[in-house]
Coordinates of C-alpha atoms in Angstrom, one line a residue:
Chain W
X1 CA 81.7 158.9 143.1
X2 CA 80.1 158.3 139.8
X3 CA 82.0 161.0 138.1
X4 CA 85.1 159.0 138.6
X5 CA 83.7 155.9 137.0
X6 CA 82.5 158.0 134.1
X7 CA 85.8 159.7 133.6
X8 CA 87.8 156.5 133.2
X9 CA 85.2 154.5 131.4
X10 CA 86.7 154.3 127.9
X11 CA 89.9 152.3 128.6
X12 CA 88.3 149.6 130.8
X13 CA 85.6 149.2 128.3
X14 CA 88.2 148.7 125.7
X15 CA 89.8 146.0 127.9
X16 CA 86.4 144.5 128.2
X17 CA 86.1 144.4 124.5
X18 CA 89.2 142.2 124.3
X19 CA 88.2 140.0 127.2
X20 CA 84.6 139.7 126.6
X21 CA 83.9 140.1 122.9
X22 CA 80.3 139.3 123.3
X23 CA 79.8 142.2 125.5
X24 CA 81.1 144.5 122.8
X25 CA 77.7 145.8 121.8
X26 CA 76.6 146.4 125.3
X27 CA 79.8 148.2 126.2
X28 CA 79.5 150.3 123.1
X29 CA 76.0 151.2 124.1
X30 CA 77.3 151.9 127.6
X31 CA 80.1 154.0 126.1
X32 CA 77.7 156.1 124.2
X33 CA 75.6 156.7 127.2
X34 CA 78.6 157.5 129.3
X35 CA 80.1 159.7 126.8
X36 CA 77.0 161.8 126.8
X37 CA 77.1 161.8 130.5
X38 CA 80.7 162.6 130.5
X39 CA 80.2 165.5 128.1
X40 CA 77.6 167.0 130.4
X41 CA 79.9 166.4 133.3
X42 CA 82.7 168.3 131.6
X43 CA 80.3 171.1 130.9
X44 CA 79.4 171.4 134.5
X45 CA 82.9 171.0 135.6
X46 CA 84.2 173.7 133.4
X47 CA 81.5 176.0 134.7
X48 CA 82.6 175.2 138.2
X49 CA 86.2 175.7 137.3
X50 CA 85.4 179.1 135.9
X51 CA 84.1 179.9 139.2
X52 CA 87.3 179.0 140.9
X53 CA 86.3 175.7 142.6
X54 CA 88.6 173.5 140.6
X55 CA 88.5 170.5 142.9
X56 CA 84.9 169.6 142.4
X57 CA 85.3 167.5 139.3
X58 CA 88.5 165.6 140.2
X59 CA 87.2 163.4 142.8
X60 CA 84.0 162.3 144.4
X61 CA 81.7 164.0 146.8
X62 CA 84.0 163.4 149.8
X63 CA 86.9 165.5 148.6
X64 CA 84.5 168.0 147.2
X65 CA 82.9 168.3 150.6
X66 CA 86.2 168.8 152.3
X67 CA 87.4 171.3 149.8
X68 CA 84.4 173.5 149.7
X69 CA 83.0 172.8 153.1
X70 CA 79.9 174.7 153.8
X71 CA 79.4 175.9 150.3
X72 CA 78.6 172.5 149.0
X73 CA 76.1 171.6 151.5
X74 CA 73.4 172.2 149.0
X75 CA 75.0 170.0 146.4
X76 CA 75.7 167.3 148.9
X77 CA 72.1 167.4 150.0
X78 CA 71.1 167.0 146.5
X79 CA 73.3 164.1 146.0
X80 CA 72.3 162.4 149.2
X81 CA 68.6 162.8 148.3
X82 CA 69.3 161.6 144.8
X83 CA 71.2 158.6 146.2
X84 CA 68.3 157.9 148.5
X85 CA 65.9 157.9 145.7
X86 CA 68.2 155.7 143.7
X87 CA 68.6 153.2 146.6
X88 CA 64.9 153.1 147.1
X89 CA 64.3 152.2 143.4
X90 CA 67.2 149.9 142.9
X91 CA 68.1 146.3 143.3
X92 CA 70.4 145.3 146.2
X93 CA 73.1 144.3 143.7
X94 CA 73.2 147.7 142.3
X95 CA 73.3 149.2 145.7
X96 CA 76.4 147.1 146.1
X97 CA 77.8 148.3 142.9
X98 CA 77.2 151.9 144.0
X99 CA 78.9 151.3 147.3
X100 CA 81.8 149.6 145.6
X101 CA 82.4 152.4 143.2
X102 CA 82.2 154.8 146.1
X103 CA 84.6 153.0 148.5
X104 CA 87.1 152.1 145.8
X105 CA 87.3 155.1 143.5
X106 CA 90.5 154.0 141.7
X107 CA 89.2 150.5 140.9
X108 CA 85.6 151.5 140.5
X109 CA 85.6 151.5 136.7
X110 CA 86.8 147.9 136.5
X111 CA 84.6 146.8 139.3
X112 CA 81.6 148.4 137.9
X113 CA 82.2 147.0 134.5
X114 CA 82.7 143.6 135.9
X115 CA 79.7 143.8 138.0
X116 CA 77.7 145.0 135.1
X117 CA 79.2 142.3 133.0
X118 CA 78.2 139.6 135.4
X119 CA 74.9 141.2 136.2
X120 CA 71.8 141.1 134.1
X121 CA 70.8 143.5 131.3
X122 CA 68.7 145.5 133.6
X123 CA 71.7 146.4 135.6
X124 CA 73.2 148.0 132.5
X125 CA 70.2 150.2 132.0
X126 CA 70.1 151.0 135.7
X127 CA 73.8 151.9 135.8
X128 CA 73.5 154.1 132.8
X129 CA 70.5 155.7 134.4
X130 CA 72.4 156.1 137.6
X131 CA 75.2 157.8 135.8
X132 CA 72.9 160.0 133.8
X133 CA 71.1 160.9 137.0
X134 CA 74.4 161.8 138.6
X135 CA 75.3 163.8 135.6
X136 CA 72.0 165.6 135.8
X137 CA 72.9 166.2 139.4
X138 CA 76.1 167.7 138.1
X139 CA 74.1 169.8 135.7
X140 CA 72.0 170.9 138.6
X141 CA 75.0 172.2 140.4
X142 CA 76.4 173.5 137.1
X143 CA 73.2 175.4 136.4
X144 CA 73.5 177.1 139.7
X145 CA 77.0 178.2 139.0
X146 CA 76.4 178.9 135.4
X147 CA 73.8 181.4 136.2
X148 CA 76.5 183.3 138.0
X149 CA 79.1 182.7 135.2
X150 CA 76.7 183.8 132.5
X151 CA 76.5 187.1 134.2
X152 CA 79.0 188.4 131.6
X153 CA 80.2 191.3 133.8
X154 CA 81.1 189.2 136.8
X155 CA 83.9 191.5 137.7
X156 CA 81.7 194.6 137.6
X157 CA 79.1 192.7 139.5
X158 CA 81.6 191.8 142.2
X159 CA 82.9 195.3 142.3
X160 CA 79.3 196.5 142.9
X161 CA 78.9 193.9 145.5
X162 CA 82.0 195.0 147.3
X163 CA 80.8 198.6 147.2
X164 CA 77.4 197.5 148.4
X165 CA 79.0 195.8 151.4
X166 CA 79.4 199.2 153.0
X167 CA 75.8 199.9 152.3
X168 CA 74.8 196.6 153.7
X169 CA 76.9 197.2 156.8
X170 CA 75.2 200.5 157.4
X171 CA 71.7 199.0 157.0
X172 CA 72.5 196.1 159.1
X173 CA 73.7 198.4 161.8
X174 CA 70.5 200.3 161.7
X175 CA 68.5 197.2 161.7
X176 CA 70.3 195.7 164.6
X177 CA 70.2 198.9 166.5
X178 CA 66.5 198.8 166.1
X179 CA 66.5 195.2 167.3
X180 CA 69.0 195.9 170.0
X181 CA 71.2 193.1 168.8
X182 CA 74.9 192.8 168.2
X183 CA 75.4 193.8 164.6
X184 CA 77.9 191.1 163.9
X185 CA 76.5 188.3 166.0
X186 CA 76.9 185.5 163.5
X187 CA 75.3 182.9 165.8
X188 CA 71.8 184.2 165.3
X189 CA 71.3 183.9 161.6
X190 CA 67.6 183.1 161.9
X191 CA 66.9 186.5 163.3
X192 CA 68.8 188.3 160.6
X193 CA 67.9 186.4 157.6
X194 CA 64.3 187.6 157.5
X195 CA 65.0 191.1 156.4
X196 CA 67.8 189.9 154.1
X197 CA 65.5 187.4 152.4
X198 CA 62.6 189.8 152.5
X199 CA 62.6 190.2 148.8
X200 CA 62.3 186.6 148.1
X201 CA 59.4 185.7 150.3
X202 CA 57.7 186.2 153.5
X203 CA 58.5 184.7 156.9
X204 CA 56.2 181.7 156.4
X205 CA 58.0 180.7 153.2
X206 CA 61.2 180.9 155.1
X207 CA 60.0 178.8 157.9
X208 CA 58.8 176.2 155.4
X209 CA 62.2 176.2 153.7
X210 CA 63.9 175.8 157.1
X211 CA 61.7 172.8 157.9
X212 CA 62.5 171.2 154.6
X213 CA 66.2 171.9 154.5
X214 CA 67.6 173.6 157.4
X215 CA 71.2 173.4 156.2
X216 CA 70.3 175.1 153.0
X217 CA 68.7 178.1 154.8
X218 CA 71.7 178.3 157.0
X219 CA 73.9 178.2 154.0
X220 CA 72.1 181.1 152.5
X221 CA 72.7 183.3 155.5
X222 CA 76.2 182.1 155.8
X223 CA 76.9 183.0 152.2
X224 CA 75.3 186.4 152.5
X225 CA 77.7 186.9 155.3
X226 CA 80.6 185.3 153.6
X227 CA 80.3 187.1 150.4
X228 CA 81.8 190.0 152.2
X229 CA 84.5 188.0 153.9
X230 CA 85.3 185.6 151.1
X231 CA 84.5 186.2 147.5
X232 CA 85.3 182.7 146.4
X233 CA 82.2 181.4 148.1
X234 CA 79.9 184.2 147.4
X235 CA 78.6 183.1 143.9
X236 CA 77.3 179.9 145.5
X237 CA 74.6 181.9 147.2
X238 CA 71.2 182.0 145.7
X239 CA 71.8 184.0 142.7
X240 CA 68.3 185.5 142.2
X241 CA 68.1 186.7 145.8
X242 CA 71.5 188.4 145.6
X243 CA 70.7 190.0 142.3
X244 CA 67.3 191.2 143.4
X245 CA 68.8 192.8 146.4
X246 CA 71.6 194.4 144.4
X247 CA 69.5 196.0 141.7
X248 CA 68.0 199.0 143.3
X249 CA 71.1 199.6 145.4
X250 CA 73.2 199.4 142.4
X251 CA 71.2 202.2 140.7
X252 CA 71.4 204.3 143.7
X253 CA 75.0 203.7 144.2
X254 CA 75.8 204.6 140.6
X255 CA 73.8 207.7 140.9
X256 CA 75.7 208.7 144.0
X257 CA 78.9 207.9 142.4
X258 CA 78.0 210.0 139.4
X259 CA 77.2 213.0 141.5
X260 CA 79.1 213.0 144.7
X261 CA 77.1 215.7 146.4
X262 CA 74.1 213.5 146.5
X263 CA 75.7 211.6 149.2
X264 CA 75.5 214.6 151.5
X265 CA 71.8 215.1 150.9
X266 CA 70.3 211.6 150.4
X267 CA 66.9 212.7 151.7
X268 CA 66.1 215.2 149.0
X269 CA 65.1 212.5 146.6
X270 CA 61.6 213.3 145.5
X271 CA 59.2 210.4 144.9
X272 CA 57.4 212.1 142.0
X273 CA 58.3 214.5 139.3
X274 CA 57.5 218.1 140.5
X275 CA 56.6 219.1 137.0
X276 CA 54.1 216.4 135.9
X277 CA 53.5 214.9 139.3
X278 CA 54.1 211.4 138.0
X279 CA 56.1 208.9 140.1
X280 CA 59.8 208.8 139.3
X281 CA 61.0 205.4 138.2
X282 CA 64.5 204.0 138.8
X283 CA 65.9 205.7 135.7
X284 CA 64.4 209.0 136.7
X285 CA 65.5 208.8 140.3
X286 CA 69.1 208.3 139.2
X287 CA 68.9 211.2 136.8
X288 CA 70.6 214.4 138.0
X289 CA 70.3 217.0 135.2
X290 CA 71.4 220.1 137.1
X291 CA 73.9 220.9 139.7
X292 CA 71.3 222.8 141.7
X293 CA 69.9 219.5 142.6
X294 CA 66.5 220.0 141.1
X295 CA 65.3 216.7 139.8
X296 CA 62.5 215.8 137.3
X297 CA 61.5 213.0 135.1
X298 CA 63.1 212.4 131.7
X299 CA 60.0 213.3 129.8
X300 CA 59.7 216.7 131.4
X301 CA 63.4 217.2 131.0
X302 CA 63.2 216.5 127.3
X303 CA 60.3 218.8 127.0
X304 CA 62.2 221.6 128.6
X305 CA 65.2 221.0 126.4
X306 CA 63.0 221.4 123.4
X307 CA 61.9 224.8 124.6
X308 CA 64.0 227.3 126.6
X309 CA 66.2 224.5 128.2
X310 CA 66.4 226.1 131.6
X311 CA 66.3 224.2 134.8
X312 CA 63.0 224.7 136.6
X313 CA 64.8 224.8 139.9
X314 CA 67.4 227.5 139.3
X315 CA 66.3 228.9 135.9
X316 CA 69.8 228.4 134.6
X317 CA 70.4 226.8 131.2
X318 CA 71.0 223.1 131.3
X319 CA 74.6 222.5 130.3
X320 CA 74.1 220.0 127.6
X321 CA 72.9 221.8 124.5
X322 CA 76.2 221.4 122.6
X323 CA 76.5 217.8 123.8
X324 CA 73.1 217.0 122.5
X325 CA 73.7 218.6 119.2
X326 CA 76.8 216.5 118.8
X327 CA 75.0 213.4 119.9
X328 CA 72.3 213.8 117.4
X329 CA 74.9 214.0 114.6
X330 CA 77.2 211.2 115.7
X331 CA 75.5 208.1 116.7
X332 CA 78.7 206.4 117.9
X333 CA 79.5 209.0 120.4
X334 CA 76.0 209.2 121.8
X335 CA 76.5 207.3 125.0
X336 CA 79.9 208.8 125.8
X337 CA 78.8 212.3 125.2
X338 CA 75.7 212.1 127.3
X339 CA 77.5 210.2 130.0
X340 CA 79.3 213.4 130.8
X341 CA 76.2 215.5 131.4
X342 CA 73.9 213.0 133.1
X343 CA 74.8 210.1 135.2
X344 CA 71.9 208.1 134.0
X345 CA 73.6 207.2 130.8
X346 CA 76.7 206.1 132.5
X347 CA 75.0 202.8 133.3
X348 CA 73.6 202.0 129.9
Chain O
X1 CA 48.4 220.0 125.3
X2 CA 47.6 221.0 128.9
X3 CA 48.8 218.5 131.5
X4 CA 45.3 218.0 133.0
X5 CA 46.5 215.4 135.4
X6 CA 48.8 217.9 136.9
X7 CA 46.1 220.6 137.0
X8 CA 43.8 218.2 138.7
X9 CA 46.4 217.4 141.3
X10 CA 47.2 221.1 141.8
X11 CA 43.5 221.7 142.4
X12 CA 43.4 218.9 145.0
X13 CA 46.5 220.2 146.7
X14 CA 45.1 223.7 146.7
X15 CA 41.8 222.7 148.2
X16 CA 43.6 220.9 151.0
X17 CA 45.5 224.1 152.0
X18 CA 42.7 226.6 151.7
X19 CA 42.6 227.1 155.5
X20 CA 46.3 228.0 155.7
X21 CA 46.8 229.9 152.4
X22 CA 43.4 231.3 151.9
X23 CA 43.9 230.9 148.2
X24 CA 41.2 229.2 146.3
X25 CA 41.3 227.9 142.8
X26 CA 38.2 226.5 141.1
X27 CA 37.6 225.5 137.5
X28 CA 35.2 227.6 135.4
X29 CA 34.4 225.0 132.9
X30 CA 34.8 221.3 132.5
X31 CA 38.0 221.4 130.5
X32 CA 40.1 222.9 133.4
X33 CA 41.7 225.3 131.0
X34 CA 39.9 228.2 132.5
X35 CA 39.9 228.7 136.2
X36 CA 39.1 231.3 138.8
X37 CA 41.5 232.1 141.6
X38 CA 40.6 234.0 144.7
X39 CA 43.3 235.6 146.9
X40 CA 42.7 237.4 150.2
X41 CA 44.2 240.9 150.4
X42 CA 47.4 240.9 152.5
X43 CA 47.1 242.1 156.1
X44 CA 48.5 245.5 156.8
X45 CA 47.9 246.8 153.3
X46 CA 45.2 248.8 151.7
X47 CA 43.9 245.6 150.3
X48 CA 43.3 244.0 153.7
X49 CA 39.9 242.5 154.0
X50 CA 39.3 242.3 150.3
X51 CA 38.9 239.2 148.3
X52 CA 40.3 239.4 144.9
X53 CA 39.2 237.3 142.0
X54 CA 41.7 236.4 139.3
X55 CA 40.9 235.0 136.0
X56 CA 43.2 232.1 135.0
X57 CA 43.6 230.8 131.5
X58 CA 46.0 227.9 131.0
X59 CA 47.9 227.9 127.7
X60 CA 48.4 224.7 125.8
X61 CA 51.9 224.4 127.0
X62 CA 51.1 224.6 130.7
X63 CA 53.0 223.9 132.9
X64 CA 55.9 224.6 130.6
X65 CA 54.3 228.0 129.7
X66 CA 53.0 230.4 132.4
X67 CA 49.3 230.6 133.1
X68 CA 47.6 233.8 131.9
X69 CA 46.3 235.6 134.9
X70 CA 44.4 238.9 135.3
X71 CA 42.4 240.5 138.0
X72 CA 38.7 240.4 137.6
X73 CA 38.2 242.4 140.7
X74 CA 39.2 246.0 140.2
X75 CA 42.4 246.9 142.0
X76 CA 44.3 250.1 142.6
X77 CA 47.9 249.0 142.4
X78 CA 51.0 250.2 140.4
X79 CA 51.6 246.8 138.9
X80 CA 48.0 246.0 138.1
X81 CA 46.1 247.7 135.4
X82 CA 43.2 249.6 136.9
X83 CA 41.4 249.2 133.6
X84 CA 42.0 245.6 132.4
X85 CA 43.3 243.9 135.5
X86 CA 46.5 242.9 133.7
X87 CA 49.3 241.9 136.1
X88 CA 52.9 242.9 135.6
X89 CA 54.8 240.1 137.3
X90 CA 57.9 238.4 136.1
X91 CA 57.0 234.9 137.1
X92 CA 53.9 235.1 134.9
X93 CA 56.2 236.0 132.0
X94 CA 59.8 235.2 131.4
X95 CA 60.6 234.1 134.9
X96 CA 58.0 231.4 134.9
X97 CA 59.2 227.9 135.8
X98 CA 57.3 224.7 135.4
X99 CA 58.1 224.0 139.0
X100 CA 55.7 226.7 140.0
X101 CA 52.1 226.0 140.4
X102 CA 48.8 227.9 140.3
X103 CA 49.0 228.2 144.0
X104 CA 52.5 229.5 144.1
X105 CA 51.8 231.9 141.3
X106 CA 48.7 233.2 143.2
X107 CA 50.8 233.5 146.3
X108 CA 53.3 235.6 144.3
X109 CA 50.4 237.8 143.1
X110 CA 49.4 238.2 146.7
X111 CA 52.9 239.1 147.6
X112 CA 52.8 241.7 144.8
X113 CA 49.9 243.3 146.4
X114 CA 51.9 243.9 149.6
X115 CA 55.1 244.9 147.8
X116 CA 54.3 247.1 144.8
X117 CA 57.1 247.8 142.3
X118 CA 56.3 251.4 141.1
X119 CA 59.6 251.5 139.0
X120 CA 58.2 248.7 136.8
X121 CA 54.6 249.8 136.5
X122 CA 51.7 248.3 134.7
X123 CA 49.5 251.3 135.4
X124 CA 51.5 254.5 135.1
X125 CA 48.8 256.7 136.7
X126 CA 48.7 254.5 139.8
X127 CA 52.5 254.4 139.9
X128 CA 52.8 258.1 139.7
X129 CA 50.4 258.5 142.5
X130 CA 52.2 255.9 144.6
X131 CA 55.5 257.7 144.1
X132 CA 54.3 261.3 144.5
X133 CA 51.3 261.1 146.8
X134 CA 51.5 258.0 148.7
X135 CA 48.7 258.8 151.2
X136 CA 46.4 259.5 148.3
X137 CA 47.4 256.2 146.8
X138 CA 46.7 254.4 150.0
X139 CA 43.3 256.0 150.3
X140 CA 42.3 255.2 146.7
X141 CA 43.5 251.7 147.0
X142 CA 41.5 251.2 150.2
X143 CA 38.5 252.8 148.7
X144 CA 38.7 250.4 145.7
X145 CA 39.1 247.5 148.0
X146 CA 36.0 248.5 149.9
X147 CA 34.1 249.1 146.8
X148 CA 35.0 246.2 144.6
X149 CA 36.8 243.5 146.6
X150 CA 34.7 243.3 149.8
X151 CA 31.2 243.1 148.5
X152 CA 32.2 241.1 145.5
X153 CA 31.5 237.7 146.9
X154 CA 28.1 238.7 148.1
X155 CA 27.5 241.4 145.6
X156 CA 28.1 239.4 142.5
X157 CA 25.5 236.9 143.4
X158 CA 23.0 239.6 144.1
X159 CA 23.7 241.3 140.9
X160 CA 23.5 238.0 139.0
X161 CA 20.2 237.2 140.7
X162 CA 18.7 240.6 139.8
X163 CA 19.9 240.4 136.2
X164 CA 18.7 236.8 135.9
X165 CA 15.3 237.9 137.1
X166 CA 15.2 240.3 134.3
X167 CA 15.2 237.4 131.9
X168 CA 18.9 236.9 131.1
X169 CA 20.6 233.6 131.1
X170 CA 22.7 232.9 134.2
X171 CA 25.9 232.1 132.4
X172 CA 25.5 235.1 130.1
X173 CA 24.9 237.4 133.1
X174 CA 28.0 236.1 134.8
X175 CA 30.3 236.5 131.8
X176 CA 28.9 239.9 131.1
X177 CA 29.4 241.0 134.7
X178 CA 33.0 239.7 134.5
X179 CA 33.5 241.6 131.2
X180 CA 32.5 244.9 132.7
X181 CA 34.3 244.4 136.0
X182 CA 31.3 243.7 138.1
X183 CA 29.4 246.9 137.4
X184 CA 25.7 246.0 137.3
X185 CA 24.5 248.9 135.2
X186 CA 27.2 248.5 132.6
X187 CA 26.4 244.8 132.5
X188 CA 22.7 245.6 132.0
X189 CA 23.5 248.0 129.2
X190 CA 25.7 245.4 127.5
X191 CA 23.1 242.7 127.9
X192 CA 20.5 244.9 126.4
X193 CA 22.6 246.0 123.5
X194 CA 23.8 242.5 122.6

């Protein structure tokens, strides 16, 4: 709604300059405000476009809602609430202006300018604030999407997500078998979302969230389901939640991919280093130094390499002595060389 | 630098499993570098019924270097020196692995008692006897077990008590008794001469 009026502001303001010369200063001031707002809008639009939802910026919330459907429920809710706040704090004339610009998107710039021109000075400040508030709303949506877009390795991330889907399927199957539920019963999201959101918070938090904004919660579960089915909607899901869920699985997955035999014996993973008895961290637990399967922490591994270099499990020599020698000489080839011998370095 | 955290955990693990393994490990001093292990003689061997004390010294590199172990209790065995108690066992030398523990090492020593390797002897005299006069070997080994390994737990304390009553310090008496292999008269001589 407001985005449209912002986009076409400059030309009508120029007309206004001819018709109402005494409004020139005001419109210039408006222009500056709206230019700023427009720049922010562009930023958020480009972020959204990068994500593949090109239609968001072209028209108002109606088309947006139609185009993106469920994915934009959050945004729409934000806008609705924002509009509600604005209506509460605004004069009736301005409410009319808002509704005008909404119902007549093509004429809205002219109308708004005319209304603003005939209105008082406060209407100007209010309209600019409304546009800025809308633009900040756009920023809000943009920030959600930009968090995904800034992820640099979006393709890798998605590949990992695709690969994780199988893992998720398996876990969901187990969970549902435990609960004696249909694994793919989409109509009971409330039952399934608790374990999926377990990382973010406890059940009480979820219930609060549901009370506050039921659609939002539903959208979360829908997206967690949809990111398997439809990747275009997946980044709209709560980014932190998805990332938190994906991190440990990612590590494990890469470890398994690095050493395929680990898939056949996933239960031999020790929780602590058998040498120093310290707990294994994520790096250690994705570290497979020897084909015999004996695992240990990186500190103990390094210590052994400094001495006889034999695996404590099978007493055979670790196979990376020449690699290490080369790595110590050539800094540039360090990661590649080590990636051959130990899957841990493949990630870094 | 000994990994004392690991040693501590090993001792805890070992004390939990005393009932099943029968193997005891206890520190001699506060720094955990010197310990005493006690293994029961394996059933069906001349060492049955005996309780064998093993002196354990942890090197600085433990667990990346093997612990030094030797019998305090006198044993008649081809792979254990009848004089010094030195043990000929590969895992205590080149076949040590940091994945092994004091308990597993002591278990290996216990297994050595039941499976001598006369072809790779520590004590040549015992090995010769084992190969040529096996029954004599069994008799001698049983006699040594009866003499040194059975009474040791009670006997040592009595010896210590008697020597302490003569006016020697408790710790000095114990170390001297250890040095002479538990022989009370030898210990007294040594105490008097020192």
